[in-house]
Short mmCIF file of C-alpha atoms in Angstrom, two decimals:
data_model
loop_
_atom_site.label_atom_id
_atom_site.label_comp_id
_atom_site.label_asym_id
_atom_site.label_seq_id
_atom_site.Cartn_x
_atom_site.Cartn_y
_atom_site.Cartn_z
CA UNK Z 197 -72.16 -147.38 -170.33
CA UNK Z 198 -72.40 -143.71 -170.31
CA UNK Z 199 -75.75 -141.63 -171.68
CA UNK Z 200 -75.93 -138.42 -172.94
CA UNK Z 201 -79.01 -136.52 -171.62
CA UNK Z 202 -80.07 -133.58 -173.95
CA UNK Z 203 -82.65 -131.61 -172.47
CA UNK Z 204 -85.29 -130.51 -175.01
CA UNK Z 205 -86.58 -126.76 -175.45
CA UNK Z 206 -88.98 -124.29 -177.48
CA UNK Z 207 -88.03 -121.47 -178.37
CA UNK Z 208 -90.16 -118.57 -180.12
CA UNK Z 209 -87.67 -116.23 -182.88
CA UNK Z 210 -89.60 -112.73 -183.54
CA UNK Z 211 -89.34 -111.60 -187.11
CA UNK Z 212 -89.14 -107.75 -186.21
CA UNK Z 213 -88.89 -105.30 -188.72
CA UNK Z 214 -88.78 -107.73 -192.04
CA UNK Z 215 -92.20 -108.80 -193.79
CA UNK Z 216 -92.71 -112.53 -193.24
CA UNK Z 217 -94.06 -113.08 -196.43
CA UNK Z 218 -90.77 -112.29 -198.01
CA UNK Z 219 -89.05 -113.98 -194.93
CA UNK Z 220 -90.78 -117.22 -196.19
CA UNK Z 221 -90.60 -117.09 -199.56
CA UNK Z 222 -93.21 -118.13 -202.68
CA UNK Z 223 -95.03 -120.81 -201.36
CA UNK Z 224 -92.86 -121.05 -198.36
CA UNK Z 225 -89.71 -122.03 -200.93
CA UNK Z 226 -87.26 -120.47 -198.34
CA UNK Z 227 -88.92 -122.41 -194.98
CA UNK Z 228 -88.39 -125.66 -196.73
CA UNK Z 229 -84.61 -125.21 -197.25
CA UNK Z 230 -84.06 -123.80 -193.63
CA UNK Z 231 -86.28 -127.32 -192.57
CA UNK Z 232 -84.37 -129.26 -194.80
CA UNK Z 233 -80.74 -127.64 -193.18
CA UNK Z 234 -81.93 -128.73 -189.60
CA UNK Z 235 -83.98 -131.82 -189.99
CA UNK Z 236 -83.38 -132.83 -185.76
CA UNK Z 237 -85.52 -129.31 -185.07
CA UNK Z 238 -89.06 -129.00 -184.99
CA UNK Z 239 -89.73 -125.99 -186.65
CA UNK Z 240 -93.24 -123.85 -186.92
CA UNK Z 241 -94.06 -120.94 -189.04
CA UNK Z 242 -97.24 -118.06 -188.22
CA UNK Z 243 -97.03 -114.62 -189.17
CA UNK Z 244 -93.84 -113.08 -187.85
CA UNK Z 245 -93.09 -115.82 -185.21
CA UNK Z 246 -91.12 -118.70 -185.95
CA UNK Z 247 -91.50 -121.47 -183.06
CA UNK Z 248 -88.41 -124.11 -183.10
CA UNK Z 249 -88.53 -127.12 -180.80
CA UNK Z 250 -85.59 -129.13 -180.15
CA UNK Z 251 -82.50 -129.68 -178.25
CA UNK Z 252 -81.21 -126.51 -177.04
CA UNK Z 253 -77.67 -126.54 -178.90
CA UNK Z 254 -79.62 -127.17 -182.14
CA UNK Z 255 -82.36 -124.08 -181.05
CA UNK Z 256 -79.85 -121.73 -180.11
CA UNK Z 257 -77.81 -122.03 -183.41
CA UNK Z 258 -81.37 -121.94 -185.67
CA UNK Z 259 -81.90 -118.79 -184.04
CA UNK Z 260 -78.44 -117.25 -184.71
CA UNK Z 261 -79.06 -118.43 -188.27
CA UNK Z 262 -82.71 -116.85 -188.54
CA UNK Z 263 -80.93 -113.65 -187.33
CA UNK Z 264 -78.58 -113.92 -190.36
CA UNK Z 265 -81.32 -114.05 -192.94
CA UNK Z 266 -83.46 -111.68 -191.12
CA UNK Z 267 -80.49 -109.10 -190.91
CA UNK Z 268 -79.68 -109.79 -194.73
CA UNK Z 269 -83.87 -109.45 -195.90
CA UNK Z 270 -83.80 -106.18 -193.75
CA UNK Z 271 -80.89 -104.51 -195.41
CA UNK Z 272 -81.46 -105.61 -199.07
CA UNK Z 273 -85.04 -106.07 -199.44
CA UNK Z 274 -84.34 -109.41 -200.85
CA UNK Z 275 -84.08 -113.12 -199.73
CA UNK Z 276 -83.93 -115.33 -202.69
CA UNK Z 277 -83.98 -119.01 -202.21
CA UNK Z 278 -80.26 -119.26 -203.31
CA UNK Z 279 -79.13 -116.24 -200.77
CA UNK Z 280 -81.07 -118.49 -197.78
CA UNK Z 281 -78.39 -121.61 -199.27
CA UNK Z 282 -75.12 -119.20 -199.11
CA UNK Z 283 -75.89 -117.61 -195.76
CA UNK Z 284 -76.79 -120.85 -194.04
CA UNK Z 285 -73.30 -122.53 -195.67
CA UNK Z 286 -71.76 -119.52 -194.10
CA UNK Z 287 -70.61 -118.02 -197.31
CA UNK Z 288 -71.38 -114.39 -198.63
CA UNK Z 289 -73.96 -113.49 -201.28
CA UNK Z 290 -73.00 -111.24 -204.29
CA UNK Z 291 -75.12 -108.50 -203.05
CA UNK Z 292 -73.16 -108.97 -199.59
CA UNK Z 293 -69.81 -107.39 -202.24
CA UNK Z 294 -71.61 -104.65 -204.07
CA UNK Z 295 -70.02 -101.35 -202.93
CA UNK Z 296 -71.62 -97.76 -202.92
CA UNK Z 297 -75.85 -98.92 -202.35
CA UNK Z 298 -77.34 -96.70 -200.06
CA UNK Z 299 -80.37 -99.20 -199.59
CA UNK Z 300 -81.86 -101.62 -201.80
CA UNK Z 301 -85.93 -100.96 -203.51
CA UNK Z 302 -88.50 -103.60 -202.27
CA UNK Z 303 -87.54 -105.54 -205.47
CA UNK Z 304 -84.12 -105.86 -204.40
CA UNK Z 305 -82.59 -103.33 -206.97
CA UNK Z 306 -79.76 -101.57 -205.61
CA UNK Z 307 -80.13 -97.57 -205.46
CA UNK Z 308 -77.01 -95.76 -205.90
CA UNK Z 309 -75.81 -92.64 -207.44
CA UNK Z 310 -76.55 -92.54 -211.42
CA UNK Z 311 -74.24 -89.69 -212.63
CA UNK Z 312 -71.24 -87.30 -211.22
CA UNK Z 313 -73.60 -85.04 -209.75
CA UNK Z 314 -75.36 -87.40 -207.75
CA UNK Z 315 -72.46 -88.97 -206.32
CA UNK Z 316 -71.68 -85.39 -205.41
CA UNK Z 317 -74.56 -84.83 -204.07
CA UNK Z 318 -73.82 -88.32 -201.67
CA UNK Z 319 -70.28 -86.91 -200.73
CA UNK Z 320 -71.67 -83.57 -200.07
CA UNK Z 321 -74.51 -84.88 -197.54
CA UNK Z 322 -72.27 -87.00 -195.71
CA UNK Z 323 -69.65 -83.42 -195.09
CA UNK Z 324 -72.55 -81.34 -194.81
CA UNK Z 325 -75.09 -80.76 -191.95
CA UNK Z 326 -77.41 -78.80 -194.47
CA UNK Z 327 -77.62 -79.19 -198.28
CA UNK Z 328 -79.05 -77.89 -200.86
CA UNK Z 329 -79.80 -79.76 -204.36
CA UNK Z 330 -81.18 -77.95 -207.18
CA UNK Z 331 -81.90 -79.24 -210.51
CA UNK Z 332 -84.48 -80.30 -213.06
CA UNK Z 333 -87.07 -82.65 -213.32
CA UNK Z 334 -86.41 -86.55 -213.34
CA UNK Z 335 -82.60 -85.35 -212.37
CA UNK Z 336 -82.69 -87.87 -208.72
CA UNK Z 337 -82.33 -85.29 -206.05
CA UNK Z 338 -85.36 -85.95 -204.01
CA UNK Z 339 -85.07 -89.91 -204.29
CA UNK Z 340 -81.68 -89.94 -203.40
CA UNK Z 341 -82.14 -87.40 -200.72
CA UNK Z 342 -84.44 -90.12 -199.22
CA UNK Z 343 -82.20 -92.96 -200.01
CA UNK Z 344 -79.82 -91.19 -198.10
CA UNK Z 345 -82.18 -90.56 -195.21
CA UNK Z 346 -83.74 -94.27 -195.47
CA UNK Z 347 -80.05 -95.17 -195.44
CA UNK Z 348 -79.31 -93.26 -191.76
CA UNK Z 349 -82.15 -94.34 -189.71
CA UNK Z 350 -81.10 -98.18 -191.02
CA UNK Z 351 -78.44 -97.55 -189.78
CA UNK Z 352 -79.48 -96.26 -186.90
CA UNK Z 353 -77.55 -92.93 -186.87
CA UNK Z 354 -81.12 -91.08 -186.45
CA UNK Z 355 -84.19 -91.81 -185.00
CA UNK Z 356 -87.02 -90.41 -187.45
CA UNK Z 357 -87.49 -89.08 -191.24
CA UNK Z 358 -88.82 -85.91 -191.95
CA UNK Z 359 -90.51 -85.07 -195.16
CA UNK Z 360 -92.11 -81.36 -196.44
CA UNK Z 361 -93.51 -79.51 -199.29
CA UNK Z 362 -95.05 -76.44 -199.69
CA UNK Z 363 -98.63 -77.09 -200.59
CA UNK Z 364 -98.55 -74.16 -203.24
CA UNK Z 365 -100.49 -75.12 -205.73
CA UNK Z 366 -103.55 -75.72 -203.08
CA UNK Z 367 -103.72 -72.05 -202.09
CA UNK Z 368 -107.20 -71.00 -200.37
CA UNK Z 369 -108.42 -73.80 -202.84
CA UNK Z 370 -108.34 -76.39 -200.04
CA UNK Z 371 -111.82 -75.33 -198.23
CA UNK Z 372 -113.30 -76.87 -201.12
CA UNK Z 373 -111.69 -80.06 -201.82
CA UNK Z 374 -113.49 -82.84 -200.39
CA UNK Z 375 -112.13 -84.96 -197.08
CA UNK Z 376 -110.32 -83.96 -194.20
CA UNK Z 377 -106.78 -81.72 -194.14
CA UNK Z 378 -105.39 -85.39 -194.64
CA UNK Z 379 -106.74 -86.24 -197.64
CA UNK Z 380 -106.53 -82.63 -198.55
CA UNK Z 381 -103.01 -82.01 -198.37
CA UNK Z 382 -101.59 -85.82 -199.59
CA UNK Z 383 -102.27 -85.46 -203.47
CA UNK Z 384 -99.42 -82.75 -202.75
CA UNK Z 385 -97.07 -85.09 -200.61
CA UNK Z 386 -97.22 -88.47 -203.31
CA UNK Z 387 -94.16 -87.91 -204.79
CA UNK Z 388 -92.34 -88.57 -201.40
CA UNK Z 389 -94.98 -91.64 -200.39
CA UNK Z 390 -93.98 -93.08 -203.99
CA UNK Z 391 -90.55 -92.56 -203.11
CA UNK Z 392 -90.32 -94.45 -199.65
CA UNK Z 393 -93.06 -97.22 -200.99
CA UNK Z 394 -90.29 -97.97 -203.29
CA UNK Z 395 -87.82 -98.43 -200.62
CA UNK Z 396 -89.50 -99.92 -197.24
CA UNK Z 397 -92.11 -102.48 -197.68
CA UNK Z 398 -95.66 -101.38 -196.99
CA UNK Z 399 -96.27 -103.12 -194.09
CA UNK Z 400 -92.92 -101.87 -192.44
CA UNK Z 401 -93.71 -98.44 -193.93
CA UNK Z 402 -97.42 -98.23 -192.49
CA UNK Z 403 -96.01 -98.97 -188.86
CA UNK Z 404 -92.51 -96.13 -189.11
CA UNK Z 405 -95.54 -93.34 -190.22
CA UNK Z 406 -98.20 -94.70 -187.08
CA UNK Z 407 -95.30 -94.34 -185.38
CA UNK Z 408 -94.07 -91.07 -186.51
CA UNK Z 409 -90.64 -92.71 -187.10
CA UNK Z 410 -91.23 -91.23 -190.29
CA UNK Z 411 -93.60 -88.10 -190.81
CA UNK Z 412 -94.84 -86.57 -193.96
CA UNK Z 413 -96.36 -83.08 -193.76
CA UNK Z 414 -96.63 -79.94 -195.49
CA UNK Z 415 -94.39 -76.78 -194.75
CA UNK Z 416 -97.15 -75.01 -192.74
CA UNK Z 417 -96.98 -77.89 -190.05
CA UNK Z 418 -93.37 -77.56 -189.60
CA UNK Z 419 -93.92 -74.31 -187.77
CA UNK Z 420 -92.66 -74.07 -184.24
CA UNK Z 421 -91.35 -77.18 -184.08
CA UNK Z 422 -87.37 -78.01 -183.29
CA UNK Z 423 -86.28 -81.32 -185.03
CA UNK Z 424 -84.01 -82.92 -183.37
CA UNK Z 425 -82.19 -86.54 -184.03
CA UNK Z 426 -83.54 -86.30 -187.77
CA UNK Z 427 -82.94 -86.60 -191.31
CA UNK Z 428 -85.66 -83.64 -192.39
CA UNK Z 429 -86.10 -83.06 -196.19
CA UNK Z 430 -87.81 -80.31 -197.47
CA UNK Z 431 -88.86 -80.71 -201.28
CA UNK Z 432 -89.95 -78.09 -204.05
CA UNK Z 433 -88.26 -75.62 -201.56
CA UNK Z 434 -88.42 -73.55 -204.72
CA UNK Z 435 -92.38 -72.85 -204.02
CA UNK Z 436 -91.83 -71.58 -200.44
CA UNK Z 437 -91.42 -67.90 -199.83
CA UNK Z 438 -88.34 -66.22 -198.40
CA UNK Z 439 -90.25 -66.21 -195.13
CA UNK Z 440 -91.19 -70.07 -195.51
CA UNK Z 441 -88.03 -71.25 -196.21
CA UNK Z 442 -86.33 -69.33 -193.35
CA UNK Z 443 -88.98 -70.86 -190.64
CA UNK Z 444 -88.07 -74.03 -191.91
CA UNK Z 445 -84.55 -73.49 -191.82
CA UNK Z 446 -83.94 -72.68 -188.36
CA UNK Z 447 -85.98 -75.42 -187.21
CA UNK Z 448 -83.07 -77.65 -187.30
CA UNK Z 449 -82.17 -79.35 -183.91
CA UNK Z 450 -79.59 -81.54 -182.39
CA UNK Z 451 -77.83 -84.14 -184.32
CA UNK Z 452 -80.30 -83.17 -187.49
CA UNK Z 453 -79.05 -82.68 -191.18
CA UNK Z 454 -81.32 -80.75 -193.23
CA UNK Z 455 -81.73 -81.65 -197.54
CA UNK Z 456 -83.55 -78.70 -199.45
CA UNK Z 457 -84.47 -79.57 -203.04
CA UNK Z 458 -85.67 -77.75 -205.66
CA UNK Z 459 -85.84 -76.90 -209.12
CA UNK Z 460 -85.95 -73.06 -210.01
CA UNK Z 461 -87.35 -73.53 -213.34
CA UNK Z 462 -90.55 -75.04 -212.14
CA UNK Z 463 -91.28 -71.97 -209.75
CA UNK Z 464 -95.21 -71.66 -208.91
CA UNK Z 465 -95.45 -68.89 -206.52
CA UNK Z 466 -97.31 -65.18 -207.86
CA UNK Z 467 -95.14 -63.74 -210.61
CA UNK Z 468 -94.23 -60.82 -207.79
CA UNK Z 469 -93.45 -63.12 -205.15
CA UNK Z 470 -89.30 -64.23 -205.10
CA UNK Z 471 -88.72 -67.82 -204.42
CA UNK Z 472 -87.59 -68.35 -200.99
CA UNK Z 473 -85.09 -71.22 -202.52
CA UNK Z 474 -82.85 -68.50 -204.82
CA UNK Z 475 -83.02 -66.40 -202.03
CA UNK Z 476 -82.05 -68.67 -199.34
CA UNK Z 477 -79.20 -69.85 -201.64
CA UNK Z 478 -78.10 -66.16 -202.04
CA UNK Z 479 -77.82 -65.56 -198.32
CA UNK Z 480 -76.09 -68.56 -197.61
CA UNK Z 481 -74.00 -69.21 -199.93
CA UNK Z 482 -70.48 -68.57 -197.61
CA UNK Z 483 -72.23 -69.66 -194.81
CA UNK Z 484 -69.63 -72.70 -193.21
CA UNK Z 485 -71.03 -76.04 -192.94
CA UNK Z 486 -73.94 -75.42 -195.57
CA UNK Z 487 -73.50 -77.83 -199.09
CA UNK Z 488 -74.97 -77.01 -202.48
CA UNK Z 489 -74.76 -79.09 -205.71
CA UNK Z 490 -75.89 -78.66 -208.92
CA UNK Z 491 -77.45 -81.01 -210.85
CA UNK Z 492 -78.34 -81.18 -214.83
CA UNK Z 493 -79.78 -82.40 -217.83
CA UNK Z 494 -76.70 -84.84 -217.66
CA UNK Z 495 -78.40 -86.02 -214.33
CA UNK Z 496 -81.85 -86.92 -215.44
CA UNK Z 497 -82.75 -90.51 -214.88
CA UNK Z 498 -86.41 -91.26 -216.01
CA UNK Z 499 -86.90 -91.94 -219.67
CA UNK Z 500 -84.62 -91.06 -222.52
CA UNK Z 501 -87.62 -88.49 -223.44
CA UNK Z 502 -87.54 -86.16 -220.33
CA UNK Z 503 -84.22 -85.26 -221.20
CA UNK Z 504 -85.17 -84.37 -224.82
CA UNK Z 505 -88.26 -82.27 -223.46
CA UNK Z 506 -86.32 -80.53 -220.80
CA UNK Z 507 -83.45 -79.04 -223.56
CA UNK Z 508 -86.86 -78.70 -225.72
CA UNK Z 509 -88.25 -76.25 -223.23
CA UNK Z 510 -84.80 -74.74 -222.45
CA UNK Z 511 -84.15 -73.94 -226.42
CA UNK Z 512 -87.83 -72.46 -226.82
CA UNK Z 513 -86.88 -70.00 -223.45
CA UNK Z 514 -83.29 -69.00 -224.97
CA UNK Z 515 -84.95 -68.09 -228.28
CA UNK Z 516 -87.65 -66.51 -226.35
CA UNK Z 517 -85.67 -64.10 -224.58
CA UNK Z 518 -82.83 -63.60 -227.74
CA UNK Z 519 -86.10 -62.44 -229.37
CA UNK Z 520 -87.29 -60.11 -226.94
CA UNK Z 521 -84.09 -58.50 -226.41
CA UNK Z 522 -84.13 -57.41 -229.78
CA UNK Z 523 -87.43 -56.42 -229.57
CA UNK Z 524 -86.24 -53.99 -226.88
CA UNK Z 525 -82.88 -52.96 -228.96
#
């Protein structure tokens, strides 16, 4: 008679990076079909540490399997009760096919380009060490410019995030606003904190910014820094001054690509002052190794409306100036 000894073992799986909540499912739906897959394993769920008990063929496979899900949750943002089936059967989920997603929103919609001119703007970033993307309001230039930089420290090509506007409209106003600089300056910086919310989960998100693997400050903090290993953004470049913009510029370091977005419509600086943006792009425009796209009314995303307003406001301007030019005749 011959026995077969199988020597039991626990072994603790770390959920880093992935919110456990998600990991688990509603009500724990996804837990219950990974339990039901390996019914010889003892396995225990708290927080982000799953503790399996078992033999240690069994354990070692569960955790190659939890690696699977936790790889797919971290890159799509999603881990429905049917993807937890597919992956554990070893076949491939229809998100696992989609082509051209640059990440996936915390709801698990992929975010791609929209329009010509965002897809250019894709192509151009990945030729490009700096880029600049000007157009109108609602046209996706700064949240694909932090898909794309989302996208690159995912995938690991970068170590940190770097986000900055000009804090224009605050002027000397900020000595009386209420709070510290902080609270001062963030009603400024929302637009890229919705942005990012909408693409890392809070928790996640909370620990990259503790961490400074992502940093969000205005263009006065950038100033004798070098930023190195980084995707740095700079938004509503057209609100910095010709002296702003050219700080901010040659703080790019090593292995750092630089996205500077704008729209020169929506300029806020003194009416004498010349926007450091339409200046920069002036300069630079044969410089080798420097992108610029375009982007237009065609490009505009949001609602159907913001399209309508924005040729609204364009018409009123060209019969504006049609009517003082005659007036001048």
């Amino acid at each position: 008679m011959h026995y077969i000894y199988q020597f039991m073992i626990e072994k603790h799986i770390i959920l880093d990076n992935v919110d456990p909540v998600m990991f688990y499912g509603a009500k724990n739906a996804n837990m219950q079909i990974v339990k039901s897959l390996f019914p010889k394993l003892r396995i225990v769920a708290r927080g982000q540490i799953l503790k399996v008990m078992g033999d240690e063929e069994s354990a070692e496979d569960f955790s190659l399997q939890m690696e699977k899900l936790r790889h797919h949750l971290l890159k799509y943002n999603s881990l429905t009760e049917e993807e937890v089936l597919q992956l554990l059967r070893g076949e491939q989920t229809a998100r696992i096919n989609a082509t051209d997603v640059l990440v996936y929103s915390v709801t698990g919609r992929p975010i791609q380009a929209r329009s010509k001119n965002q897809q250019k703007l894709i192509d151009s970033f990945n030729r490009h060490d700096m880029l600049f993307a000007v157009g109108p309001a609602g046209s996706g230039k700064t949240y694909l410019s932090i898909a794309l930089a989302v996208n690159a420290l995912k995938n690991k090509q970068v170590r940190k995030i770097i986000l900055s506007r000009p804090a224009v409209e605050a002027g000397e106003k900020l000595g009386f606003l209420p709070g510290d600089m902080k609270e001062k300056i963030d009603p400024y910086l929302q637009p890229l904190y919705d942005a990012l919310e909408d693409m890392i989960p809070s928790q996640k998100l909370q620990e990259m910014m503790e961490q400074k693997v992502i940093q969000i400050a205005p263009l006065a903090f950038m100033r004798g820094r070098t930023l190195n290993d980084a995707i740095v953004i700079l938004d509503e470049a057209q609100n910095t001054t010709t002296a702003q913009i050219k700080m901010f510029l040659t703080r790019m370091g090593a292995n750092t690509k630089m996205i500077i977005t704008g729209d020169t419509s929506q300029i806020d600086l003194p009416a004498q002052t010349r926007s450091g943006l339409i200046d920069a792009m002036d300069i630079l425009n044969n410089v080798k190794g420097i992108g610029f796209v375009h982007m237009g009314k065609e490009d505009i995303v949001r609602h159907k409306l913001v399209t309508r307003i924005v040729e609204a406001y364009d018409h009123r301007d060209k019969t504006t100036l049609k009517t003082n030019l005659k007036t001048n005749e």
